[in-house]
Each structure stands twice: as structure tokens, then as C-alpha cells.
Amino acid sequence: MSGGDRVRTVITMTTAAARDVVLELASAHAPARAIQVVADLGVADAISEHPRTEEELAVTLGVDADALGRVLRLLEAYGVFVRDGDRAWNHNDASRLLRTDDPGSLRSYVRMSGTPFNWGSFTHLEYSLRTGKPGVTQLGAAGWTQYLDAHPDQHEVFQDAMTAKARADVAAVLATYDFGRHERVADVGGGHGHLVDAVLARHPAVHGVLFELPQVASEVTPHDRLDVVGGDFFVDPLPACDAYVLMNVIHDWDDDEAVTILAAAADAGKSRGASVLLVEAILPEGAEPHRAKVLDAIMLAVTGGRERTLRQYERLLSRAGLELVAKTPTATTFSIIEARPR
Ligand SMILES: C[S@@+](CC[C@H](N)C(=O)[O-])C[C@H]1O[C@@H](n2cnc3c(N)ncnc32)[C@H](O)[C@@H]1O
């Protein structure tokens, strides 16, 4: 966009609308914190299937009825929960996602967003802006994985959050990419295995490999067609497979680290002509709103990684000896980038 175009865009915004944008952004911590605390307290579970008054909820949850009502009123304004009568609250589609037992539950993801790991890292965003380093290093850890190692309670919430937020994404990935064409599929940094489990369920002839940090690997539920390999992808070779899926893994790391991981997959799969599949939110080149821009700020503050445009991914792949062969959007935010050894 030229300088002239930019000026024209700015002056088409009324002053009132511009003020609203700035004020809304400056106070965005209020709804964010509200939904995190409501998820943490289990308010959505306490409402159950029937409307409950603020007083009933306050007794069940051990909170102040008036304060709870005010926080729920804020969330209602954003479309989460609905009032039923004067002081009773009921569910709508969005608030049901905060229930633990909802099939699409996002409760653990919302809780994770409010942990000291995530929220605390953001309190050091100025440090990240000055140094380019993640704010998590100001919380007494060398990096994000070391922080989670030292805080098992938050680690558990983090892994649950990864599984929860990936539910819809895993279904979208399986609807887009046919893993049945491969014999051995590795899910690298696959957490507790939600993606590889879904691949094995869909394709009875596929054998899966889950490569994870030893502590996470030790928590994985066994499956007769799954090898669980504990290791560190910066140090240990990856097992030989026909496809390596890295879902939301490369975005956790800076360029040099990302190239190391990609090169490990390229090396391990070279003799089999393996596919390397990245599942990531690709940054658009333009100024439009996109979830990848929010995730990018989270990577800056928390992990020291980054979201990337397709061109940036292509450059990373090339540095790792890989060639991009396809980029396919899925029904959710994520695209699948397929690469093969050059
Ligand atoms: C953002 S999570 C993504 C999990 C999963 N792929 C998903 O999309 O839901 C990144 C994963 O990488 C794993 N990880 C981090 N460092 C690792 C390392 N050095 N070696 C192997 N796995 C690692 C973490 O334990 C975590 O489960």
C-alpha cells in the first residue's frame, strides 16, 4: 500500500470509530481475564443443563454472587452465556465450549491462556520488544519447555489445551490429507497423540510413530499400531518413516531452530522419499485480521517462535534441504504444507 493510500484509509475512519478501536484494545485484558477465570472456576460446569441464579452459583463455586454476575454480564456482551430472567444464567453455544464435558470443549485452552506461563509471559512483552526474546525467560526459565518442566501443574494444563484446541483442526486435517497413502507416519511433537491416534483410527493399515519429549512420551496411552519414541528433536535422530507431521511445532521456534528440526525430518526420511507435512496457520501478506497474527504475538511473548508467510516457510524448507510441493488450506485456520527432500 502506498503512503497516499494509507492516509486515505485512515481518514475514512471516523474519529469516534477510531477512538472505539483504541479504547477496546486498551481494555481487551478485561474480557480475556474474565473468560479465563470463569473457565478456571468451572462456572460453565456449575450451570449444567438448567439456568442457575448468581446466588446458587456463588454457593457452589465459593465466590461472591454480585462479582460473578458482573463478570458474566461482561461475557454475555461478547456472546458467551445468556441471562435467563433477572439473576439466573444459562448456556449458549459459546458458553457450552467452556464445559469440561462438551465434545468441542475449549475449557483447558482458555485456562492455559490464563496460566502464569502464558499470561505471565505477556506481562514481559516490553522485554520481548526490546530484545526479541520470549518473556517466559523473565519468569526464571531458560525457555518455554524448561518452564513447563519446572511447573508440572501448568504442563498438564498446556498438554490438555493442545489436545482440546486441536480437536476441530485434527478433523479438518484428516478431511484434507490422505494419510492412507503412507505406511509409517510420524507425529513429531505430537503431544499426547491426538493427531496420530485419529490417523490410526481412520487408516487401519497405517503404522504410527509419536516422537515427543521423554516426559510427555511417558504419558501417552499405548496403541498396538503406535511406537512412542521419547527424545529431543534437536539432539536425537528421528525414526525412519514415510511421512513426518509437525502440527503447530515449527511455529514454536526461531528460524535456526526450525531449520534444525526440519533437517532432522529430511535426513530421517531421505532414503524413503518421505513427505514432511507442516500444519500451521500461514500469515497472510496483507493487513487483514487473521488468527495467525494473534498466534504470532503469543509466539513472540511465550515461546520465542513465530508465525510465517508461505514465502518464509519456503525459505526455511529450502535451508533444510526440502522442497515445497503443495500448500492446502483446511476447513479451520490451519493449512497443510507438504515438502519432500530435494
Ligand atoms: C505447541 S505443542 C503442539 C502439539 C501438537 N502437535 C498439536 O498441534 O496439538 C508442541 C509440542 O512439541 C513438543 N516439544 C517441544 N520441544 C521438543 C523437543 N525438543 N523434542 C520433541 N518434542 C518437543 C512439546 O512437548 C509439545 O507437545
Coordinates of C-alpha atoms and ligand atoms in Angstrom, one line a residue:
M1 CA 0.0 0.0 0.0
S2 CA 1.4 3.4 -0.9
G3 CA 1.7 6.3 1.6
G4 CA -1.1 8.1 -0.1
D5 CA -3.4 5.0 0.1
R6 CA -2.6 4.6 3.7
V7 CA -3.6 8.2 4.6
R8 CA -6.8 7.8 2.6
T9 CA -7.7 4.6 4.6
V10 CA -7.0 6.3 7.9
I11 CA -9.2 9.4 7.1
T12 CA -12.2 7.2 6.0
M13 CA -12.4 6.0 9.6
T14 CA -14.5 8.4 11.7
T15 CA -12.9 9.8 14.8
A16 CA -15.5 8.0 17.0
A17 CA -14.8 4.6 15.4
A18 CA -11.0 5.2 15.8
R19 CA -11.5 6.0 19.5
D20 CA -13.6 2.9 19.9
V21 CA -10.9 0.7 18.4
V22 CA -8.2 2.2 20.6
L23 CA -10.2 2.0 23.8
E24 CA -11.4 -1.5 23.1
L25 CA -7.8 -2.7 22.5
A26 CA -6.5 -0.9 25.6
S27 CA -9.0 -2.8 27.8
A28 CA -9.0 -6.1 26.0
H29 CA -7.5 -7.7 29.1
A30 CA -10.8 -7.3 30.9
P31 CA -12.8 -9.8 28.7
A32 CA -9.7 -12.0 28.3
R33 CA -9.1 -12.3 32.0
A34 CA -12.9 -12.7 32.7
I35 CA -13.2 -15.8 30.4
Q36 CA -10.0 -17.3 31.8
V37 CA -11.1 -17.0 35.4
V38 CA -14.6 -18.2 34.6
A39 CA -13.1 -21.3 32.9
D40 CA -10.7 -21.9 35.8
L41 CA -13.5 -21.7 38.4
G42 CA -15.7 -24.1 36.4
V43 CA -18.7 -21.8 36.1
A44 CA -19.9 -23.5 32.9
D45 CA -19.9 -26.9 34.6
A46 CA -21.8 -25.5 37.5
I47 CA -24.5 -24.1 35.3
S48 CA -25.1 -27.6 33.9
E49 CA -28.3 -28.0 31.8
H50 CA -30.5 -25.7 33.8
P51 CA -30.4 -22.0 34.5
R52 CA -28.8 -21.2 37.9
T53 CA -29.0 -18.0 39.8
E54 CA -26.0 -16.0 40.8
E55 CA -26.6 -16.9 44.4
E56 CA -26.7 -20.6 43.7
L57 CA -23.6 -20.4 41.6
A58 CA -21.8 -18.4 44.3
V59 CA -22.5 -21.1 46.9
T60 CA -21.4 -23.9 44.6
L61 CA -18.2 -22.1 43.5
G62 CA -17.4 -20.3 46.7
V63 CA -17.4 -16.9 45.0
D64 CA -19.2 -13.5 45.5
A65 CA -22.6 -13.5 43.8
D66 CA -22.5 -9.9 42.7
A67 CA -19.0 -10.1 41.4
L68 CA -19.8 -13.2 39.4
G69 CA -22.9 -11.6 37.9
R70 CA -20.9 -8.6 36.7
V71 CA -18.2 -10.8 35.1
L72 CA -20.9 -12.9 33.4
R73 CA -22.6 -9.8 32.2
L74 CA -19.4 -8.7 30.5
L75 CA -19.0 -12.2 28.9
E76 CA -22.7 -12.1 27.8
A77 CA -22.0 -8.8 26.0
Y78 CA -19.4 -10.8 23.9
G79 CA -21.9 -13.6 23.2
V80 CA -20.8 -16.1 25.9
F81 CA -23.6 -17.2 28.4
V82 CA -27.2 -15.8 28.3
R83 CA -29.3 -14.4 31.1
D84 CA -32.4 -16.3 32.0
G85 CA -34.6 -13.9 33.9
D86 CA -33.2 -11.3 36.2
R87 CA -30.3 -13.0 38.0
A88 CA -30.1 -16.5 36.5
W89 CA -27.7 -17.7 33.8
N90 CA -27.9 -20.3 31.1
H91 CA -25.8 -21.7 28.3
N92 CA -25.5 -20.7 24.7
D93 CA -23.3 -22.3 22.1
A94 CA -20.2 -20.3 23.1
S95 CA -20.5 -20.9 26.9
R96 CA -21.0 -24.7 26.3
L97 CA -17.5 -24.8 24.9
L98 CA -16.3 -23.8 28.5
R99 CA -17.8 -27.0 29.9
T100 CA -15.4 -29.9 30.6
D101 CA -17.8 -32.5 29.1
D102 CA -18.6 -30.7 25.9
P103 CA -17.4 -32.7 22.8
G104 CA -15.7 -29.5 21.5
S105 CA -14.6 -28.2 24.9
L106 CA -12.1 -25.4 24.8
R107 CA -12.0 -25.1 28.6
S108 CA -8.4 -26.2 29.0
Y109 CA -7.2 -23.9 26.2
V110 CA -8.9 -20.9 27.9
R111 CA -7.4 -21.9 31.3
M112 CA -4.0 -22.3 29.7
S113 CA -4.2 -18.8 28.3
G114 CA -4.6 -17.5 31.9
T115 CA -1.7 -19.5 33.4
P116 CA 1.4 -17.7 34.7
F117 CA 3.2 -19.4 31.7
N118 CA 1.1 -17.6 29.1
W119 CA -0.3 -14.5 30.9
G120 CA 2.8 -14.0 32.9
S121 CA 5.0 -14.1 29.8
F122 CA 2.8 -11.3 28.3
T123 CA 3.5 -9.1 31.3
H124 CA 7.1 -9.0 29.9
L125 CA 6.1 -8.1 26.3
E126 CA 8.1 -4.9 26.5
Y127 CA 11.2 -7.1 27.2
S128 CA 10.4 -9.1 24.1
L129 CA 10.0 -6.0 22.1
R130 CA 13.4 -4.6 23.3
T131 CA 15.3 -7.9 22.9
G132 CA 13.3 -10.1 20.5
K133 CA 13.5 -12.8 23.2
P134 CA 10.4 -14.5 24.8
G135 CA 9.0 -13.1 28.0
V136 CA 8.9 -16.5 29.5
T137 CA 12.7 -16.2 30.1
Q138 CA 11.8 -13.4 32.6
L139 CA 9.9 -16.0 34.7
G140 CA 13.1 -17.8 35.8
A141 CA 13.3 -20.3 33.0
A142 CA 15.8 -20.7 30.1
G143 CA 12.8 -21.2 27.7
W144 CA 9.2 -22.4 27.4
T145 CA 9.8 -26.1 27.6
Q146 CA 12.1 -25.7 30.6
Y147 CA 9.4 -23.5 32.3
L148 CA 6.8 -26.2 31.8
D149 CA 9.2 -28.9 33.0
A150 CA 9.6 -26.9 36.3
H151 CA 5.8 -26.4 36.6
P152 CA 4.1 -29.8 36.2
D153 CA 0.6 -28.4 37.0
Q154 CA 0.8 -25.9 34.2
H155 CA 2.4 -28.5 31.9
E156 CA -0.7 -30.7 32.4
V157 CA -3.0 -27.8 31.6
F158 CA -0.8 -27.0 28.5
Q159 CA -1.0 -30.5 27.1
D160 CA -4.7 -30.7 27.8
A161 CA -5.1 -27.4 26.0
M162 CA -3.2 -28.6 22.9
T163 CA -5.5 -31.7 22.7
A164 CA -8.6 -29.5 23.2
K165 CA -7.8 -26.8 20.7
A166 CA -6.7 -29.4 18.1
R167 CA -9.9 -31.4 18.1
A168 CA -11.5 -29.5 15.2
D169 CA -8.1 -29.0 13.5
V170 CA -7.4 -32.7 13.5
A171 CA -10.7 -33.5 11.9
A172 CA -10.0 -30.8 9.3
V173 CA -6.5 -32.1 8.6
L174 CA -7.8 -35.7 8.1
A175 CA -10.6 -34.4 5.8
T176 CA -7.9 -32.7 3.7
Y177 CA -4.9 -35.0 3.5
D178 CA -5.0 -38.8 2.8
F179 CA -2.6 -40.4 5.3
G180 CA -3.6 -43.8 3.9
R181 CA -1.0 -43.4 1.1
H182 CA 1.8 -43.8 3.7
E183 CA 2.9 -47.0 5.6
R184 CA 4.6 -45.3 8.6
V185 CA 3.5 -41.8 9.7
A186 CA 5.4 -39.9 12.4
D187 CA 3.7 -37.3 14.6
V188 CA 6.7 -35.2 15.7
G189 CA 6.0 -33.1 18.8
G190 CA 2.5 -34.6 18.8
G191 CA 1.7 -34.1 22.5
H192 CA -0.4 -36.9 23.8
G193 CA -1.0 -38.2 20.3
H194 CA -4.4 -36.7 19.3
L195 CA -3.4 -36.4 15.7
V196 CA -1.7 -39.7 15.2
D197 CA -4.5 -41.5 17.1
A198 CA -7.0 -40.1 14.7
V199 CA -4.8 -41.1 11.7
L200 CA -4.6 -44.7 13.0
A201 CA -8.4 -44.8 13.6
R202 CA -9.1 -43.6 10.0
H203 CA -6.5 -45.7 8.3
P204 CA -6.2 -49.3 9.7
A205 CA -3.2 -50.1 7.5
V206 CA -1.1 -47.2 8.7
H207 CA 1.6 -47.7 11.5
G208 CA 2.2 -44.6 13.7
V209 CA 5.2 -43.2 15.5
L210 CA 4.8 -40.5 18.1
F211 CA 8.1 -38.6 18.8
E212 CA 7.9 -36.4 21.9
L213 CA 10.0 -35.2 24.9
P214 CA 10.5 -38.2 27.2
Q215 CA 8.3 -36.9 30.0
V216 CA 5.4 -36.3 27.5
A217 CA 6.0 -39.6 25.8
S218 CA 5.7 -41.4 29.1
E219 CA 2.1 -40.1 29.5
V220 CA 0.9 -41.4 26.1
T221 CA -1.8 -44.1 26.0
P222 CA -0.4 -47.2 24.2
H223 CA -1.9 -48.4 20.9
D224 CA -0.9 -51.6 19.1
R225 CA 0.0 -49.8 15.9
L226 CA 1.8 -46.9 17.6
D227 CA 5.5 -46.7 18.6
V228 CA 6.1 -44.0 21.2
V229 CA 9.6 -42.6 21.0
G230 CA 10.9 -40.3 23.7
G231 CA 13.6 -37.9 22.6
D232 CA 14.7 -34.4 21.8
F233 CA 14.4 -33.4 18.1
F234 CA 17.4 -31.0 18.5
V235 CA 19.6 -33.9 19.5
D236 CA 18.2 -37.3 18.7
P237 CA 17.6 -38.7 15.2
L238 CA 14.0 -39.2 14.2
P239 CA 12.9 -42.7 13.3
A240 CA 12.7 -43.6 9.6
C241 CA 9.1 -43.1 8.3
D242 CA 7.2 -42.2 5.1
A243 CA 5.7 -39.1 6.4
Y244 CA 6.5 -36.6 9.3
V245 CA 3.7 -34.4 10.5
L246 CA 4.7 -31.4 12.5
M247 CA 1.5 -29.8 13.7
N248 CA 2.0 -26.4 15.4
V249 CA 5.6 -27.3 16.1
I250 CA 7.7 -25.2 13.7
H251 CA 5.9 -22.0 14.9
D252 CA 7.3 -22.6 18.4
W253 CA 10.9 -21.9 17.3
D254 CA 13.1 -19.3 15.7
D255 CA 14.4 -19.8 12.2
D256 CA 17.6 -21.6 13.0
E257 CA 15.9 -24.0 15.4
A258 CA 13.1 -24.6 12.9
V259 CA 15.7 -25.5 10.2
T260 CA 17.3 -27.9 12.6
I261 CA 14.0 -29.7 13.2
L262 CA 13.1 -29.8 9.5
A263 CA 16.6 -31.0 8.6
A264 CA 16.2 -33.9 11.1
A265 CA 13.0 -34.9 9.4
A266 CA 14.5 -34.5 6.0
D267 CA 17.5 -36.7 7.0
A268 CA 15.5 -39.4 8.6
G269 CA 13.1 -39.7 5.7
K270 CA 15.5 -39.2 2.8
S271 CA 16.0 -42.8 1.8
R272 CA 12.2 -43.4 1.7
G273 CA 11.5 -40.1 -0.1
A274 CA 9.4 -39.1 2.9
S275 CA 6.9 -36.3 2.9
V276 CA 7.3 -33.6 5.6
L277 CA 3.9 -32.1 6.5
L278 CA 3.6 -28.8 8.4
V279 CA 0.2 -27.9 9.9
E280 CA 0.4 -24.2 10.6
A281 CA -1.6 -21.0 10.4
I282 CA 0.0 -19.2 7.5
L283 CA 0.4 -15.5 7.9
P284 CA -1.3 -13.5 5.2
E285 CA 1.0 -10.9 3.4
G286 CA -1.7 -8.2 3.8
A287 CA -3.2 -6.2 6.6
E288 CA -6.4 -8.2 7.1
P289 CA -7.3 -9.6 10.5
H290 CA -6.1 -13.2 10.8
R291 CA -5.7 -15.6 13.8
A292 CA -2.1 -16.1 12.7
K293 CA -1.3 -12.6 13.8
V294 CA -2.6 -13.2 17.3
L295 CA -0.7 -16.5 17.4
D296 CA 2.4 -14.7 16.2
A297 CA 2.3 -12.3 19.2
I298 CA 1.8 -15.3 21.5
M299 CA 4.9 -17.0 20.0
L300 CA 6.9 -13.7 20.5
A301 CA 5.9 -13.5 24.1
V302 CA 5.8 -17.1 25.2
T303 CA 8.0 -19.4 23.1
G304 CA 10.3 -17.2 21.1
G305 CA 8.9 -18.7 17.8
R306 CA 6.9 -17.0 15.1
E307 CA 4.2 -17.5 12.6
R308 CA 5.3 -17.2 9.0
T309 CA 4.1 -16.4 5.5
L310 CA 4.2 -19.1 2.8
R311 CA 7.4 -17.5 1.4
Q312 CA 9.1 -17.6 4.8
Y313 CA 8.1 -21.3 5.1
E314 CA 9.5 -22.0 1.6
R315 CA 12.8 -20.4 2.6
L316 CA 13.0 -22.4 5.8
L317 CA 12.3 -25.7 3.9
S318 CA 14.9 -24.9 1.4
R319 CA 17.6 -24.2 4.1
A320 CA 16.7 -27.7 5.5
G321 CA 17.1 -29.4 2.0
L322 CA 13.4 -29.7 1.4
E323 CA 11.2 -28.5 -1.5
L324 CA 7.7 -27.3 -1.1
V325 CA 5.3 -29.4 -3.2
A326 CA 1.9 -28.3 -2.0
K327 CA 0.1 -25.9 0.3
T328 CA -3.5 -26.9 1.0
P329 CA -5.9 -24.9 3.2
T330 CA -8.1 -26.9 5.6
A331 CA -11.6 -26.0 6.9
T332 CA -10.0 -24.4 10.1
T333 CA -7.3 -21.7 10.4
F334 CA -4.6 -24.2 9.5
S335 CA -3.1 -25.1 6.2
I336 CA -1.0 -28.2 5.3
I337 CA 2.4 -27.5 3.7
E338 CA 3.8 -30.6 2.1
A339 CA 7.5 -30.8 1.4
R340 CA 9.9 -33.5 0.1
P341 CA 13.7 -33.9 0.2
R342 CA 15.3 -32.1 -2.8
Ligands
LIG1 C1 2.6 -26.5 20.6 S1 2.7 -28.1 21.0 C2 1.9 -28.9 19.6 C3 1.3 -30.2 20.0 C4 0.6 -30.9 18.9 N1 1.4 -31.2 17.7 C5 -0.6 -30.1 18.5 O1 -0.6 -29.5 17.4 O2 -1.6 -30.0 19.2 C6 4.5 -28.5 20.7 C7 4.9 -29.9 21.2 O3 6.3 -30.0 20.9 C8 6.9 -30.8 21.9 N2 8.3 -30.5 22.0 C9 8.9 -29.3 22.4 N3 10.2 -29.4 22.3 C10 10.5 -30.7 21.9 C11 11.7 -31.4 21.6 N4 12.9 -30.8 21.8 N5 11.7 -32.6 21.1 C12 10.5 -33.2 20.9 N6 9.3 -32.6 21.2 C13 9.3 -31.4 21.7 C14 6.1 -30.3 23.2 O4 6.3 -31.2 24.2 C15 4.7 -30.1 22.7 O5 3.9 -31.2 22.9

